[in-house]
Amino acid sequence: MTVTEETAPASHYDRIGGASSVKAAVELFYDKVLADPELAGYFADVDMAAQRRHLALMLTVVLGGPNEYTGRGLAEAHQPLNITVEHYAKVGEHLTVTLTELGVPADILADVQTVLGQVQGQVVAAGNRSGV
Ligand code: HEM
Protein backbone atom coordinates (compact mmCIF):
# COMPACT_ATOMS: atom_id res chain seq x y z
CA MET A 1 0.00 0.00 0.00
CA THR A 2 1.30 3.46 -0.87
CA VAL A 3 1.33 6.46 1.43
CA THR A 4 -1.47 8.00 -0.58
CA GLU A 5 -3.67 4.94 -0.16
CA GLU A 6 -3.07 5.01 3.59
CA THR A 7 -3.80 8.68 4.09
CA ALA A 8 -6.28 9.78 1.44
CA PRO A 9 -9.88 9.72 2.66
CA ALA A 10 -12.08 7.23 0.81
CA SER A 11 -14.02 8.81 -2.05
CA HIS A 12 -17.81 8.81 -2.00
CA TYR A 13 -17.51 6.32 -4.86
CA ASP A 14 -15.53 3.88 -2.72
CA ARG A 15 -17.74 4.41 0.32
CA ILE A 16 -20.93 3.41 -1.49
CA GLY A 17 -19.31 0.30 -2.95
CA GLY A 18 -17.87 1.36 -6.32
CA ALA A 19 -18.99 0.39 -9.80
CA SER A 20 -21.57 -2.23 -8.86
CA SER A 21 -23.39 0.15 -6.51
CA VAL A 22 -23.40 2.93 -9.10
CA LYS A 23 -24.78 0.49 -11.65
CA ALA A 24 -27.55 -0.61 -9.26
CA ALA A 25 -28.43 3.04 -8.58
CA VAL A 26 -28.64 3.86 -12.28
CA GLU A 27 -30.89 0.84 -12.96
CA LEU A 28 -33.30 1.75 -10.17
CA PHE A 29 -33.21 5.44 -11.14
CA TYR A 30 -34.17 4.85 -14.78
CA ASP A 31 -36.87 2.36 -13.74
CA LYS A 32 -38.44 5.22 -11.77
CA VAL A 33 -37.97 7.81 -14.53
CA LEU A 34 -39.45 5.55 -17.21
CA ALA A 35 -42.41 4.70 -14.94
CA ASP A 36 -43.15 8.43 -14.54
CA PRO A 37 -45.69 9.40 -17.21
CA GLU A 38 -44.47 13.01 -17.23
CA LEU A 39 -40.89 11.98 -18.02
CA ALA A 40 -41.07 8.76 -20.05
CA GLY A 41 -41.72 10.65 -23.30
CA TYR A 42 -38.27 12.24 -23.27
CA PHE A 43 -36.73 8.76 -23.51
CA ALA A 44 -39.05 7.25 -26.12
CA ASP A 45 -36.39 7.17 -28.87
CA VAL A 46 -33.35 6.76 -26.64
CA ASP A 47 -31.08 3.70 -26.56
CA MET A 48 -31.49 2.99 -22.83
CA ALA A 49 -28.53 0.60 -22.54
CA ALA A 50 -26.15 3.32 -23.77
CA GLN A 51 -27.99 5.87 -21.65
CA ARG A 52 -27.56 3.82 -18.47
CA ARG A 53 -23.87 3.35 -19.25
CA HIS A 54 -23.34 7.09 -19.78
CA LEU A 55 -25.13 8.10 -16.61
CA ALA A 56 -23.23 5.48 -14.59
CA LEU A 57 -19.91 6.86 -15.85
CA MET A 58 -20.99 10.42 -15.11
CA LEU A 59 -22.27 9.58 -11.62
CA THR A 60 -18.93 7.86 -10.99
CA VAL A 61 -17.10 11.12 -11.72
CA VAL A 62 -19.51 13.14 -9.53
CA LEU A 63 -18.80 10.71 -6.67
CA GLY A 64 -15.02 11.03 -7.04
CA GLY A 65 -14.41 7.74 -8.86
CA PRO A 66 -12.30 7.26 -12.00
CA ASN A 67 -13.15 9.52 -14.95
CA GLU A 68 -14.02 7.35 -17.94
CA TYR A 69 -16.90 9.49 -19.21
CA THR A 70 -16.75 9.99 -22.98
CA GLY A 71 -20.28 11.20 -23.69
CA ARG A 72 -21.39 14.69 -24.66
CA GLY A 73 -21.40 17.59 -22.23
CA LEU A 74 -24.62 18.13 -20.29
CA ALA A 75 -25.64 21.28 -22.18
CA GLU A 76 -24.99 19.73 -25.59
CA ALA A 77 -27.02 16.60 -24.72
CA HIS A 78 -29.96 18.38 -23.06
CA GLN A 79 -30.52 21.83 -24.56
CA PRO A 80 -32.25 20.41 -27.68
CA LEU A 81 -34.73 18.52 -25.43
CA ASN A 82 -36.52 21.66 -24.16
CA ILE A 83 -36.54 20.37 -20.55
CA THR A 84 -38.58 22.41 -18.05
CA VAL A 85 -37.60 23.36 -14.49
CA GLU A 86 -40.44 21.17 -13.19
CA HIS A 87 -39.22 18.11 -15.07
CA TYR A 88 -35.66 18.76 -13.92
CA ALA A 89 -36.90 18.83 -10.32
CA LYS A 90 -38.80 15.55 -10.84
CA VAL A 91 -35.72 13.81 -12.23
CA GLY A 92 -33.69 15.14 -9.28
CA GLU A 93 -36.32 13.77 -6.90
CA HIS A 94 -36.17 10.31 -8.52
CA LEU A 95 -32.38 10.33 -8.09
CA THR A 96 -32.60 11.42 -4.46
CA VAL A 97 -35.23 8.79 -3.65
CA THR A 98 -33.15 6.12 -5.42
CA LEU A 99 -29.99 6.93 -3.46
CA THR A 100 -31.97 7.08 -0.20
CA GLU A 101 -33.56 3.68 -0.89
CA LEU A 102 -30.10 2.22 -1.49
CA GLY A 103 -28.88 3.53 1.86
CA VAL A 104 -26.44 6.13 0.57
CA PRO A 105 -25.16 8.18 3.55
CA ALA A 106 -26.62 11.65 4.12
CA ASP A 107 -23.37 13.57 3.49
CA ILE A 108 -23.00 11.96 0.05
CA LEU A 109 -26.64 12.68 -0.73
CA ALA A 110 -26.11 16.32 0.22
CA ASP A 111 -23.12 16.58 -2.14
CA VAL A 112 -25.13 15.03 -5.00
CA GLN A 113 -27.89 17.57 -4.35
CA THR A 114 -25.34 20.38 -4.50
CA VAL A 115 -24.19 19.13 -7.91
CA LEU A 116 -27.84 18.93 -9.06
CA GLY A 117 -28.17 22.60 -8.16
CA GLN A 118 -24.95 23.48 -9.98
CA VAL A 119 -25.75 21.80 -13.30
CA GLN A 120 -29.43 22.76 -13.58
CA GLY A 121 -28.59 25.67 -15.89
CA GLN A 122 -26.92 23.32 -18.37
CA VAL A 123 -29.83 20.85 -18.47
CA VAL A 124 -32.94 23.06 -18.34
CA ALA A 125 -33.59 24.72 -21.71
CA ALA A 126 -32.45 28.33 -21.89
CA GLY A 127 -35.98 29.52 -22.68
CA ASN A 128 -37.47 27.69 -19.67
CA ARG A 129 -35.36 29.26 -16.95
CA SER A 130 -37.49 32.23 -15.91
CA GLY A 131 -38.14 32.33 -12.19
CA VAL A 132 -35.11 30.15 -11.36
C1 HEM B 1 -28.36 16.43 -13.28
C2 HEM B 1 -29.22 15.96 -14.12
C3 HEM B 1 -28.86 15.12 -15.30
C4 HEM B 1 -27.71 14.43 -15.59
C5 HEM B 1 -26.43 14.32 -14.77
C6 HEM B 1 -27.93 13.78 -16.88
C7 HEM B 1 -27.01 12.99 -17.53
C8 HEM B 1 -27.12 12.58 -18.84
C9 HEM B 1 -26.09 11.93 -19.60
C10 HEM B 1 -24.70 11.57 -19.07
C11 HEM B 1 -26.57 11.72 -20.85
C12 HEM B 1 -25.83 11.04 -22.02
C13 HEM B 1 -25.22 12.08 -22.93
C14 HEM B 1 -24.63 11.42 -24.18
O1 HEM B 1 -25.16 10.42 -24.62
O2 HEM B 1 -23.63 11.91 -24.72
C15 HEM B 1 -27.94 12.21 -20.88
C16 HEM B 1 -28.79 12.16 -21.96
C17 HEM B 1 -30.15 12.38 -21.89
N1 HEM B 1 -30.83 12.93 -20.83
FE1 HEM B 1 -30.01 13.51 -19.10
N2 HEM B 1 -29.19 14.07 -17.32
C18 HEM B 1 -29.80 14.89 -16.39
C19 HEM B 1 -31.08 15.40 -16.43
C20 HEM B 1 -32.02 15.06 -17.37
C21 HEM B 1 -33.42 15.45 -17.34
C22 HEM B 1 -34.03 16.35 -16.26
C23 HEM B 1 -34.03 14.87 -18.43
C24 HEM B 1 -35.48 14.90 -18.88
C25 HEM B 1 -36.46 15.37 -18.18
C26 HEM B 1 -32.99 14.15 -19.16
C27 HEM B 1 -33.18 13.47 -20.34
C28 HEM B 1 -32.17 12.97 -21.13
C29 HEM B 1 -32.39 12.38 -22.46
C30 HEM B 1 -33.74 12.20 -23.18
C31 HEM B 1 -31.12 12.02 -22.94
C32 HEM B 1 -30.78 11.37 -24.29
C33 HEM B 1 -30.50 12.46 -25.29
C34 HEM B 1 -30.11 11.90 -26.65
O3 HEM B 1 -29.80 10.71 -26.76
O4 HEM B 1 -30.12 12.70 -27.59
N3 HEM B 1 -31.80 14.28 -18.49
N4 HEM B 1 -28.24 12.72 -19.64
PDB file of C-alpha atoms in Angstrom, residues 33-94:
ATOM      1  CA  VAL A  33     -37.968   7.807 -14.527  1.00  0.00           C
ATOM      2  CA  LEU A  34     -39.447   5.546 -17.212  1.00  0.00           C
ATOM      3  CA  ALA A  35     -42.408   4.699 -14.939  1.00  0.00           C
ATOM      4  CA  ASP A  36     -43.152   8.426 -14.538  1.00  0.00           C
ATOM      5  CA  PRO A  37     -45.691   9.402 -17.211  1.00  0.00           C
ATOM      6  CA  GLU A  38     -44.471  13.013 -17.235  1.00  0.00           C
ATOM      7  CA  LEU A  39     -40.890  11.979 -18.021  1.00  0.00           C
ATOM      8  CA  ALA A  40     -41.073   8.758 -20.051  1.00  0.00           C
ATOM      9  CA  GLY A  41     -41.724  10.647 -23.295  1.00  0.00           C
ATOM     10  CA  TYR A  42     -38.269  12.240 -23.268  1.00  0.00           C
ATOM     11  CA  PHE A  43     -36.731   8.764 -23.510  1.00  0.00           C
ATOM     12  CA  ALA A  44     -39.055   7.253 -26.122  1.00  0.00           C
ATOM     13  CA  ASP A  45     -36.394   7.172 -28.865  1.00  0.00           C
ATOM     14  CA  VAL A  46     -33.346   6.760 -26.636  1.00  0.00           C
ATOM     15  CA  ASP A  47     -31.078   3.696 -26.555  1.00  0.00           C
ATOM     16  CA  MET A  48     -31.493   2.987 -22.833  1.00  0.00           C
ATOM     17  CA  ALA A  49     -28.532   0.604 -22.543  1.00  0.00           C
ATOM     18  CA  ALA A  50     -26.149   3.316 -23.765  1.00  0.00           C
ATOM     19  CA  GLN A  51     -27.993   5.872 -21.649  1.00  0.00           C
ATOM     20  CA  ARG A  52     -27.561   3.820 -18.472  1.00  0.00           C
ATOM     21  CA  ARG A  53     -23.869   3.355 -19.250  1.00  0.00           C
ATOM     22  CA  HIS A  54     -23.338   7.088 -19.781  1.00  0.00           C
ATOM     23  CA  LEU A  55     -25.129   8.104 -16.608  1.00  0.00           C
ATOM     24  CA  ALA A  56     -23.228   5.479 -14.591  1.00  0.00           C
ATOM     25  CA  LEU A  57     -19.911   6.859 -15.848  1.00  0.00           C
ATOM     26  CA  MET A  58     -20.992  10.421 -15.112  1.00  0.00           C
ATOM     27  CA  LEU A  59     -22.275   9.581 -11.621  1.00  0.00           C
ATOM     28  CA  THR A  60     -18.930   7.860 -10.990  1.00  0.00           C
ATOM     29  CA  VAL A  61     -17.105  11.124 -11.723  1.00  0.00           C
ATOM     30  CA  VAL A  62     -19.514  13.139  -9.533  1.00  0.00           C
ATOM     31  CA  LEU A  63     -18.801  10.712  -6.671  1.00  0.00           C
ATOM     32  CA  GLY A  64     -15.025  11.031  -7.037  1.00  0.00           C
ATOM     33  CA  GLY A  65     -14.406   7.738  -8.860  1.00  0.00           C
ATOM     34  CA  PRO A  66     -12.297   7.259 -11.996  1.00  0.00           C
ATOM     35  CA  ASN A  67     -13.153   9.518 -14.946  1.00  0.00           C
ATOM     36  CA  GLU A  68     -14.017   7.345 -17.941  1.00  0.00           C
ATOM     37  CA  TYR A  69     -16.901   9.489 -19.207  1.00  0.00           C
ATOM     38  CA  THR A  70     -16.747   9.989 -22.978  1.00  0.00           C
ATOM     39  CA  GLY A  71     -20.281  11.200 -23.693  1.00  0.00           C
ATOM     40  CA  ARG A  72     -21.393  14.692 -24.660  1.00  0.00           C
ATOM     41  CA  GLY A  73     -21.399  17.591 -22.232  1.00  0.00           C
ATOM     42  CA  LEU A  74     -24.621  18.132 -20.286  1.00  0.00           C
ATOM     43  CA  ALA A  75     -25.638  21.276 -22.183  1.00  0.00           C
ATOM     44  CA  GLU A  76     -24.987  19.728 -25.585  1.00  0.00           C
ATOM     45  CA  ALA A  77     -27.019  16.599 -24.721  1.00  0.00           C
ATOM     46  CA  HIS A  78     -29.958  18.376 -23.058  1.00  0.00           C
ATOM     47  CA  GLN A  79     -30.520  21.826 -24.557  1.00  0.00           C
ATOM     48  CA  PRO A  80     -32.251  20.411 -27.683  1.00  0.00           C
ATOM     49  CA  LEU A  81     -34.729  18.520 -25.429  1.00  0.00           C
ATOM     50  CA  ASN A  82     -36.515  21.660 -24.164  1.00  0.00           C
ATOM     51  CA  ILE A  83     -36.538  20.372 -20.554  1.00  0.00           C
ATOM     52  CA  THR A  84     -38.582  22.406 -18.047  1.00  0.00           C
ATOM     53  CA  VAL A  85     -37.597  23.361 -14.493  1.00  0.00           C
ATOM     54  CA  GLU A  86     -40.441  21.170 -13.188  1.00  0.00           C
ATOM     55  CA  HIS A  87     -39.219  18.113 -15.070  1.00  0.00           C
ATOM     56  CA  TYR A  88     -35.665  18.759 -13.924  1.00  0.00           C
ATOM     57  CA  ALA A  89     -36.901  18.828 -10.321  1.00  0.00           C
ATOM     58  CA  LYS A  90     -38.801  15.549 -10.840  1.00  0.00           C
ATOM     59  CA  VAL A  91     -35.715  13.806 -12.225  1.00  0.00           C
ATOM     60  CA  GLY A  92     -33.689  15.140  -9.283  1.00  0.00           C
ATOM     61  CA  GLU A  93     -36.317  13.767  -6.904  1.00  0.00           C
ATOM     62  CA  HIS A  94     -36.171  10.308  -8.518  1.00  0.00           C
TER      63      HIS A  94
END
